[in-house]
Amino acid sequence: MPVLRRRLGHEAAIESLPYGNALTLGSVQVSFHPAGHVLGAAQIRIEGPEGIWVVSGDYKRDPDPTCAPFEPVPCDVFITECTFGLPIYRWDPPADVIADIVGWWDQNRDAGRTSVLFCYTLGKAQRLLAELASLTDRPVLAHGMMLGMIDTYREAGVAMLPVKPATERPRGTSYAGELVLAPLSARGTPWMRRLGDLSDGFASGLMRVRGVRRQRGYDRGFVLSDHADWPALLRTVTDSGAGRVLTTHGFAEPFARHLSEAGIESGVIRTAWEGDED
């Protein structure tokens, strides 16, 4: 609800429903269940004459201090996202990734550089701020585009590191030693020039493939994703108990093919959104 209000504005008519509460629509009952993706993200459970269907939406199985954890929902038909539906995509423990980010930040501070960490404005930025709070109390700077959603999470009760806007500083001062969170759209813009000597990184599951990091030219790639990796996708299919699985988004075809070879009835649903994690 808070995220939708931020995105759609105060004039939008929004009706929310607590997780697990059922709403009758015609001949079916609909309920929302935690997806563990971002604050408020939900799977949709639909029960009717055709049995029980669950639409996963985006989800992850790793713990995240900013949102409710994923809830396996038994069903007959499971529609799952496959953003990272290839065996190469396997996540390291989030705590190890966060420790790596802090180490990188410390090294850059010792070298007099600014650490610029690119991440998605919704979900990833807030998760980073919450996860980092377990290792440090240092404030973080953020691009202006990120401040609104960070405030929304904080107002919803999510504990995060203190954040300051990365605005113009007086002559003679610098950003050296600071960690700055920025959206991908800021890369290569005049805004970056004010940050001085810097090292940049990108926090995304896409960084699992070294060639992608080299191609995009980041100094560091931190493998932290708000989507399920290959083992988590397989575990979720098993947990659902579904006799039929439909795949969508990302590597839907290879994942469906793998399920078919494992004896699970499967198919692919085409969507308008395919490709990157965002």
Short mmCIF file of N, CA and C in Angstrom, two decimals, residues 129-272:
data_model
loop_
_atom_site.label_atom_id
_atom_site.label_comp_id
_atom_site.label_asym_id
_atom_site.label_seq_id
_atom_site.Cartn_x
_atom_site.Cartn_y
_atom_site.Cartn_z
N LEU A 129 20.41 -0.60 2.40
CA LEU A 129 20.49 0.25 3.59
C LEU A 129 20.14 -0.53 4.85
N ALA A 130 19.19 -1.45 4.76
CA ALA A 130 18.80 -2.26 5.91
C ALA A 130 19.87 -3.31 6.23
N GLU A 131 20.40 -3.96 5.21
CA GLU A 131 21.41 -4.99 5.42
C GLU A 131 22.72 -4.38 5.95
N LEU A 132 23.10 -3.23 5.40
CA LEU A 132 24.33 -2.57 5.84
C LEU A 132 24.26 -2.16 7.30
N ALA A 133 23.05 -1.88 7.80
CA ALA A 133 22.89 -1.44 9.18
C ALA A 133 23.32 -2.51 10.18
N SER A 134 23.44 -3.76 9.73
CA SER A 134 23.90 -4.83 10.63
C SER A 134 25.41 -4.78 10.83
N LEU A 135 26.13 -4.01 9.99
CA LEU A 135 27.59 -3.98 10.05
C LEU A 135 28.16 -2.60 10.35
N THR A 136 27.39 -1.56 10.16
CA THR A 136 27.91 -0.20 10.36
C THR A 136 26.78 0.75 10.71
N ASP A 137 27.14 1.88 11.29
CA ASP A 137 26.15 2.94 11.54
C ASP A 137 26.49 4.20 10.74
N ARG A 138 27.42 4.08 9.80
CA ARG A 138 27.81 5.23 8.99
C ARG A 138 26.66 5.66 8.08
N PRO A 139 26.41 6.95 7.96
CA PRO A 139 25.36 7.41 7.03
C PRO A 139 25.77 7.17 5.58
N VAL A 140 24.79 7.05 4.72
CA VAL A 140 24.99 6.83 3.29
C VAL A 140 24.39 8.00 2.53
N LEU A 141 25.00 8.39 1.42
CA LEU A 141 24.44 9.42 0.57
C LEU A 141 23.63 8.75 -0.53
N ALA A 142 22.61 9.46 -1.02
CA ALA A 142 21.77 8.89 -2.07
C ALA A 142 21.38 9.96 -3.08
N HIS A 143 21.31 9.53 -4.33
CA HIS A 143 20.82 10.38 -5.42
C HIS A 143 19.39 10.81 -5.10
N GLY A 144 19.01 12.00 -5.52
CA GLY A 144 17.69 12.53 -5.21
C GLY A 144 16.54 11.66 -5.66
N MET A 145 16.71 10.91 -6.78
CA MET A 145 15.64 10.04 -7.28
C MET A 145 15.30 8.94 -6.28
N MET A 146 16.22 8.61 -5.36
CA MET A 146 16.00 7.49 -4.45
C MET A 146 15.36 7.89 -3.14
N LEU A 147 15.38 9.18 -2.83
CA LEU A 147 15.00 9.62 -1.50
C LEU A 147 13.54 9.35 -1.18
N GLY A 148 12.64 9.56 -2.14
CA GLY A 148 11.21 9.38 -1.89
C GLY A 148 10.87 7.98 -1.47
N MET A 149 11.37 6.97 -2.19
CA MET A 149 11.04 5.59 -1.86
C MET A 149 11.73 5.15 -0.57
N ILE A 150 12.93 5.67 -0.31
CA ILE A 150 13.59 5.38 0.96
C ILE A 150 12.73 5.90 2.12
N ASP A 151 12.21 7.10 1.97
CA ASP A 151 11.32 7.67 3.01
C ASP A 151 10.07 6.81 3.18
N THR A 152 9.53 6.30 2.07
CA THR A 152 8.33 5.46 2.14
C THR A 152 8.59 4.21 2.96
N TYR A 153 9.72 3.56 2.74
CA TYR A 153 10.07 2.36 3.52
C TYR A 153 10.26 2.72 4.99
N ARG A 154 10.93 3.85 5.23
CA ARG A 154 11.18 4.23 6.62
C ARG A 154 9.86 4.52 7.36
N GLU A 155 8.93 5.18 6.65
CA GLU A 155 7.62 5.47 7.24
C GLU A 155 6.82 4.19 7.51
N ALA A 156 7.15 3.12 6.75
CA ALA A 156 6.47 1.84 6.96
C ALA A 156 7.12 1.03 8.09
N GLY A 157 8.13 1.61 8.73
CA GLY A 157 8.75 0.96 9.87
C GLY A 157 10.00 0.15 9.58
N VAL A 158 10.53 0.25 8.36
CA VAL A 158 11.74 -0.49 8.00
C VAL A 158 12.97 0.25 8.53
N ALA A 159 13.79 -0.43 9.33
CA ALA A 159 14.99 0.17 9.91
C ALA A 159 16.12 0.15 8.89
N MET A 160 16.71 1.30 8.63
CA MET A 160 17.79 1.44 7.64
C MET A 160 18.82 2.42 8.15
N LEU A 161 19.99 2.43 7.51
CA LEU A 161 21.01 3.42 7.83
C LEU A 161 20.49 4.82 7.55
N PRO A 162 21.00 5.82 8.30
CA PRO A 162 20.63 7.20 7.98
C PRO A 162 21.11 7.56 6.57
N VAL A 163 20.32 8.39 5.89
CA VAL A 163 20.63 8.75 4.50
C VAL A 163 20.63 10.27 4.36
N LYS A 164 21.60 10.76 3.61
CA LYS A 164 21.69 12.18 3.28
C LYS A 164 21.63 12.34 1.77
N PRO A 165 21.03 13.41 1.28
CA PRO A 165 21.00 13.62 -0.18
C PRO A 165 22.39 13.96 -0.71
N ALA A 166 22.73 13.40 -1.85
CA ALA A 166 24.02 13.68 -2.49
C ALA A 166 23.88 14.94 -3.33
N THR A 167 23.89 16.08 -2.64
CA THR A 167 23.73 17.37 -3.30
C THR A 167 25.08 18.07 -3.45
N GLU A 168 25.07 19.20 -4.14
CA GLU A 168 26.29 19.97 -4.34
C GLU A 168 26.88 20.36 -3.00
N ARG A 169 28.21 20.20 -2.86
CA ARG A 169 28.88 20.55 -1.61
C ARG A 169 29.68 21.85 -1.78
N PRO A 170 29.94 22.54 -0.68
CA PRO A 170 30.71 23.78 -0.77
C PRO A 170 32.08 23.53 -1.40
N ARG A 171 32.60 24.55 -2.08
CA ARG A 171 33.93 24.45 -2.69
C ARG A 171 34.96 24.08 -1.62
N GLY A 172 35.84 23.15 -1.97
CA GLY A 172 36.88 22.73 -1.05
C GLY A 172 36.54 21.49 -0.27
N THR A 173 35.28 21.02 -0.35
CA THR A 173 34.89 19.76 0.29
C THR A 173 34.69 18.69 -0.79
N SER A 174 34.71 17.43 -0.39
CA SER A 174 34.59 16.35 -1.37
C SER A 174 33.73 15.22 -0.84
N TYR A 175 33.49 14.25 -1.71
CA TYR A 175 32.74 13.05 -1.35
C TYR A 175 33.67 11.88 -1.02
N ALA A 176 34.97 12.14 -0.98
CA ALA A 176 35.93 11.06 -0.74
C ALA A 176 35.59 10.30 0.54
N GLY A 177 35.55 8.98 0.44
CA GLY A 177 35.26 8.13 1.58
C GLY A 177 33.79 7.82 1.78
N GLU A 178 32.92 8.50 1.04
CA GLU A 178 31.49 8.29 1.19
C GLU A 178 31.00 7.13 0.33
N LEU A 179 29.89 6.51 0.76
CA LEU A 179 29.17 5.55 -0.07
C LEU A 179 27.94 6.27 -0.62
N VAL A 180 27.79 6.25 -1.94
CA VAL A 180 26.68 6.93 -2.60
C VAL A 180 25.85 5.90 -3.36
N LEU A 181 24.56 5.82 -3.07
CA LEU A 181 23.66 4.97 -3.83
C LEU A 181 23.07 5.79 -4.98
N ALA A 182 23.03 5.19 -6.15
CA ALA A 182 22.55 5.93 -7.32
C ALA A 182 21.79 5.00 -8.26
N PRO A 183 20.79 5.53 -8.96
CA PRO A 183 20.07 4.72 -9.95
C PRO A 183 20.91 4.57 -11.21
N LEU A 184 20.63 3.54 -11.99
CA LEU A 184 21.39 3.31 -13.22
C LEU A 184 21.30 4.50 -14.17
N SER A 185 20.19 5.22 -14.15
CA SER A 185 20.00 6.34 -15.06
C SER A 185 20.97 7.48 -14.80
N ALA A 186 21.61 7.51 -13.62
CA ALA A 186 22.55 8.59 -13.28
C ALA A 186 23.94 8.34 -13.87
N ARG A 187 24.19 7.13 -14.31
CA ARG A 187 25.53 6.81 -14.80
C ARG A 187 25.84 7.61 -16.06
N GLY A 188 27.01 8.24 -16.07
CA GLY A 188 27.43 9.01 -17.23
C GLY A 188 26.82 10.39 -17.34
N THR A 189 26.06 10.82 -16.33
CA THR A 189 25.44 12.14 -16.36
C THR A 189 26.36 13.16 -15.70
N PRO A 190 26.11 14.47 -15.91
CA PRO A 190 26.91 15.50 -15.25
C PRO A 190 26.90 15.39 -13.72
N TRP A 191 25.83 14.81 -13.16
CA TRP A 191 25.75 14.63 -11.71
C TRP A 191 26.94 13.85 -11.18
N MET A 192 27.46 12.91 -11.97
CA MET A 192 28.56 12.07 -11.52
C MET A 192 29.85 12.86 -11.33
N ARG A 193 30.01 13.95 -12.06
CA ARG A 193 31.28 14.70 -12.01
C ARG A 193 31.55 15.27 -10.64
N ARG A 194 30.50 15.61 -9.91
CA ARG A 194 30.69 16.23 -8.60
C ARG A 194 31.26 15.25 -7.58
N LEU A 195 31.23 13.94 -7.89
CA LEU A 195 31.65 12.93 -6.93
C LEU A 195 33.16 12.74 -6.89
N GLY A 196 33.88 13.35 -7.84
CA GLY A 196 35.34 13.28 -7.83
C GLY A 196 35.88 11.90 -8.20
N ASP A 197 37.05 11.57 -7.66
CA ASP A 197 37.67 10.27 -7.93
C ASP A 197 36.81 9.19 -7.30
N LEU A 198 36.40 8.22 -8.09
CA LEU A 198 35.45 7.24 -7.57
C LEU A 198 35.70 5.84 -8.09
N SER A 199 35.11 4.89 -7.38
CA SER A 199 35.02 3.50 -7.83
C SER A 199 33.54 3.17 -7.86
N ASP A 200 33.10 2.53 -8.96
CA ASP A 200 31.66 2.24 -9.05
C ASP A 200 31.39 0.74 -9.05
N GLY A 201 30.22 0.39 -8.55
CA GLY A 201 29.78 -1.00 -8.50
C GLY A 201 28.31 -1.08 -8.81
N PHE A 202 27.84 -2.28 -9.07
CA PHE A 202 26.42 -2.52 -9.37
C PHE A 202 25.97 -3.73 -8.56
N ALA A 203 24.87 -3.57 -7.81
CA ALA A 203 24.32 -4.67 -7.01
C ALA A 203 23.15 -5.29 -7.76
N SER A 204 23.35 -6.50 -8.28
CA SER A 204 22.32 -7.16 -9.09
C SER A 204 22.68 -8.61 -9.30
N GLY A 205 21.66 -9.44 -9.47
CA GLY A 205 21.92 -10.83 -9.84
C GLY A 205 22.60 -10.96 -11.19
N LEU A 206 22.46 -9.94 -12.02
CA LEU A 206 23.13 -9.95 -13.33
C LEU A 206 24.64 -10.04 -13.20
N MET A 207 25.17 -9.61 -12.06
CA MET A 207 26.62 -9.61 -11.85
C MET A 207 27.18 -11.00 -11.60
N ARG A 208 26.32 -12.02 -11.57
CA ARG A 208 26.79 -13.40 -11.45
C ARG A 208 27.65 -13.78 -12.65
N VAL A 209 27.35 -13.19 -13.81
CA VAL A 209 28.09 -13.48 -15.04
C VAL A 209 29.17 -12.42 -15.23
N ARG A 210 30.42 -12.81 -15.14
CA ARG A 210 31.53 -11.86 -15.18
C ARG A 210 31.54 -11.07 -16.49
N GLY A 211 31.18 -11.73 -17.56
CA GLY A 211 31.18 -11.05 -18.85
C GLY A 211 30.23 -9.87 -18.88
N VAL A 212 29.12 -9.97 -18.15
CA VAL A 212 28.17 -8.87 -18.10
C VAL A 212 28.78 -7.69 -17.37
N ARG A 213 29.48 -7.95 -16.25
CA ARG A 213 30.12 -6.86 -15.51
C ARG A 213 31.18 -6.18 -16.36
N ARG A 214 32.00 -6.98 -17.06
CA ARG A 214 33.04 -6.39 -17.91
C ARG A 214 32.42 -5.58 -19.04
N GLN A 215 31.37 -6.13 -19.64
CA GLN A 215 30.71 -5.44 -20.75
C GLN A 215 30.15 -4.09 -20.32
N ARG A 216 29.60 -4.04 -19.13
CA ARG A 216 28.99 -2.80 -18.64
C ARG A 216 29.99 -1.87 -17.97
N GLY A 217 31.21 -2.34 -17.74
CA GLY A 217 32.29 -1.47 -17.29
C GLY A 217 32.26 -1.06 -15.84
N TYR A 218 31.70 -1.87 -14.95
CA TYR A 218 31.72 -1.55 -13.53
C TYR A 218 33.03 -2.02 -12.90
N ASP A 219 33.51 -1.28 -11.91
CA ASP A 219 34.70 -1.72 -11.19
C ASP A 219 34.42 -2.96 -10.37
N ARG A 220 33.23 -3.01 -9.78
CA ARG A 220 32.85 -4.16 -8.96
C ARG A 220 31.42 -4.57 -9.26
N GLY A 221 31.18 -5.86 -9.19
CA GLY A 221 29.83 -6.38 -9.32
C GLY A 221 29.47 -7.15 -8.06
N PHE A 222 28.37 -6.79 -7.42
CA PHE A 222 27.93 -7.46 -6.19
C PHE A 222 26.65 -8.25 -6.48
N VAL A 223 26.74 -9.55 -6.29
CA VAL A 223 25.63 -10.43 -6.67
C VAL A 223 24.59 -10.45 -5.55
N LEU A 224 23.65 -9.53 -5.65
CA LEU A 224 22.57 -9.43 -4.68
C LEU A 224 21.29 -9.21 -5.46
N SER A 225 20.38 -10.17 -5.38
CA SER A 225 19.18 -10.12 -6.20
C SER A 225 17.91 -10.22 -5.37
N ASP A 226 16.86 -9.59 -5.85
CA ASP A 226 15.54 -9.71 -5.24
C ASP A 226 14.66 -10.71 -5.99
N HIS A 227 15.32 -11.59 -6.75
CA HIS A 227 14.63 -12.66 -7.46
C HIS A 227 15.21 -14.01 -7.03
N ALA A 228 14.43 -15.06 -7.22
CA ALA A 228 14.88 -16.41 -6.89
C ALA A 228 15.97 -16.87 -7.85
N ASP A 229 16.99 -17.55 -7.32
CA ASP A 229 18.00 -18.15 -8.18
C ASP A 229 17.53 -19.54 -8.62
N TRP A 230 18.37 -20.24 -9.36
CA TRP A 230 18.00 -21.55 -9.91
C TRP A 230 17.57 -22.53 -8.82
N PRO A 231 18.38 -22.76 -7.76
CA PRO A 231 17.93 -23.70 -6.73
C PRO A 231 16.63 -23.27 -6.06
N ALA A 232 16.43 -21.97 -5.86
CA ALA A 232 15.22 -21.49 -5.20
C ALA A 232 14.00 -21.67 -6.09
N LEU A 233 14.17 -21.49 -7.40
CA LEU A 233 13.06 -21.72 -8.33
C LEU A 233 12.62 -23.19 -8.26
N LEU A 234 13.59 -24.09 -8.28
CA LEU A 234 13.26 -25.52 -8.22
C LEU A 234 12.61 -25.88 -6.89
N ARG A 235 13.14 -25.33 -5.80
CA ARG A 235 12.58 -25.62 -4.48
C ARG A 235 11.15 -25.11 -4.37
N THR A 236 10.89 -23.95 -4.98
CA THR A 236 9.56 -23.37 -4.90
C THR A 236 8.54 -24.19 -5.69
N VAL A 237 8.96 -24.69 -6.84
CA VAL A 237 8.07 -25.56 -7.61
C VAL A 237 7.72 -26.79 -6.78
N THR A 238 8.71 -27.38 -6.13
CA THR A 238 8.46 -28.55 -5.28
C THR A 238 7.54 -28.19 -4.12
N ASP A 239 7.81 -27.07 -3.47
CA ASP A 239 7.01 -26.65 -2.32
C ASP A 239 5.55 -26.40 -2.71
N SER A 240 5.32 -25.96 -3.94
CA SER A 240 3.96 -25.66 -4.37
C SER A 240 3.11 -26.93 -4.51
N GLY A 241 3.76 -28.05 -4.79
CA GLY A 241 3.04 -29.30 -5.01
C GLY A 241 2.21 -29.30 -6.28
N ALA A 242 2.45 -28.32 -7.15
CA ALA A 242 1.63 -28.17 -8.36
C ALA A 242 1.89 -29.30 -9.36
N GLY A 243 0.81 -29.77 -9.98
CA GLY A 243 0.94 -30.78 -11.01
C GLY A 243 1.24 -30.17 -12.37
N ARG A 244 1.01 -28.86 -12.47
CA ARG A 244 1.27 -28.15 -13.72
C ARG A 244 1.95 -26.83 -13.38
N VAL A 245 3.03 -26.49 -14.09
CA VAL A 245 3.78 -25.27 -13.84
C VAL A 245 3.91 -24.49 -15.14
N LEU A 246 3.53 -23.23 -15.10
CA LEU A 246 3.68 -22.34 -16.25
C LEU A 246 4.75 -21.31 -15.91
N THR A 247 5.66 -21.05 -16.84
CA THR A 247 6.79 -20.17 -16.59
C THR A 247 6.64 -18.88 -17.39
N THR A 248 7.20 -17.79 -16.83
CA THR A 248 7.09 -16.50 -17.50
C THR A 248 8.24 -15.61 -17.09
N HIS A 249 8.59 -14.69 -17.94
CA HIS A 249 9.62 -13.68 -17.72
C HIS A 249 11.02 -14.29 -17.62
N GLY A 250 11.96 -13.66 -18.28
CA GLY A 250 13.35 -14.10 -18.21
C GLY A 250 13.59 -15.38 -18.98
N PHE A 251 14.21 -16.37 -18.33
CA PHE A 251 14.56 -17.63 -18.98
C PHE A 251 13.43 -18.64 -18.82
N ALA A 252 12.26 -18.27 -19.30
CA ALA A 252 11.07 -19.10 -19.12
C ALA A 252 11.16 -20.40 -19.90
N GLU A 253 11.63 -20.34 -21.14
CA GLU A 253 11.67 -21.55 -21.98
C GLU A 253 12.64 -22.59 -21.44
N PRO A 254 13.90 -22.23 -21.12
CA PRO A 254 14.80 -23.25 -20.58
C PRO A 254 14.32 -23.85 -19.26
N PHE A 255 13.70 -23.02 -18.42
CA PHE A 255 13.23 -23.54 -17.14
C PHE A 255 12.06 -24.50 -17.37
N ALA A 256 11.14 -24.13 -18.26
CA ALA A 256 10.02 -25.02 -18.57
C ALA A 256 10.52 -26.33 -19.17
N ARG A 257 11.53 -26.25 -20.02
CA ARG A 257 12.08 -27.45 -20.63
C ARG A 257 12.69 -28.36 -19.56
N HIS A 258 13.40 -27.77 -18.61
CA HIS A 258 13.99 -28.56 -17.52
C HIS A 258 12.89 -29.26 -16.71
N LEU A 259 11.81 -28.55 -16.42
CA LEU A 259 10.72 -29.15 -15.66
C LEU A 259 10.07 -30.30 -16.43
N SER A 260 9.90 -30.11 -17.74
CA SER A 260 9.31 -31.17 -18.57
C SER A 260 10.17 -32.41 -18.56
N GLU A 261 11.49 -32.20 -18.65
CA GLU A 261 12.42 -33.34 -18.63
C GLU A 261 12.40 -34.05 -17.29
N ALA A 262 12.00 -33.32 -16.23
CA ALA A 262 11.90 -33.90 -14.89
C ALA A 262 10.53 -34.54 -14.65
N GLY A 263 9.67 -34.52 -15.68
CA GLY A 263 8.37 -35.17 -15.58
C GLY A 263 7.25 -34.29 -15.07
N ILE A 264 7.48 -32.96 -15.03
CA ILE A 264 6.45 -32.03 -14.57
C ILE A 264 5.80 -31.37 -15.78
N GLU A 265 4.48 -31.41 -15.86
CA GLU A 265 3.78 -30.76 -16.96
C GLU A 265 4.06 -29.26 -16.90
N SER A 266 4.53 -28.68 -17.99
CA SER A 266 4.91 -27.27 -17.96
C SER A 266 4.66 -26.61 -19.30
N GLY A 267 4.63 -25.29 -19.27
CA GLY A 267 4.45 -24.49 -20.49
C GLY A 267 4.93 -23.08 -20.23
N VAL A 268 4.92 -22.23 -21.25
CA VAL A 268 5.44 -20.87 -21.16
C VAL A 268 4.32 -19.87 -21.43
N ILE A 269 4.27 -18.82 -20.62
CA ILE A 269 3.35 -17.70 -20.84
C ILE A 269 4.17 -16.50 -21.26
N ARG A 270 3.91 -15.97 -22.43
CA ARG A 270 4.63 -14.79 -22.91
C ARG A 270 4.13 -13.53 -22.22
N THR A 271 5.05 -12.62 -21.87
CA THR A 271 4.68 -11.34 -21.29
C THR A 271 5.40 -10.22 -22.03
N ALA A 272 4.97 -8.99 -21.76
CA ALA A 272 5.59 -7.83 -22.42
C ALA A 272 6.96 -7.52 -21.83
#
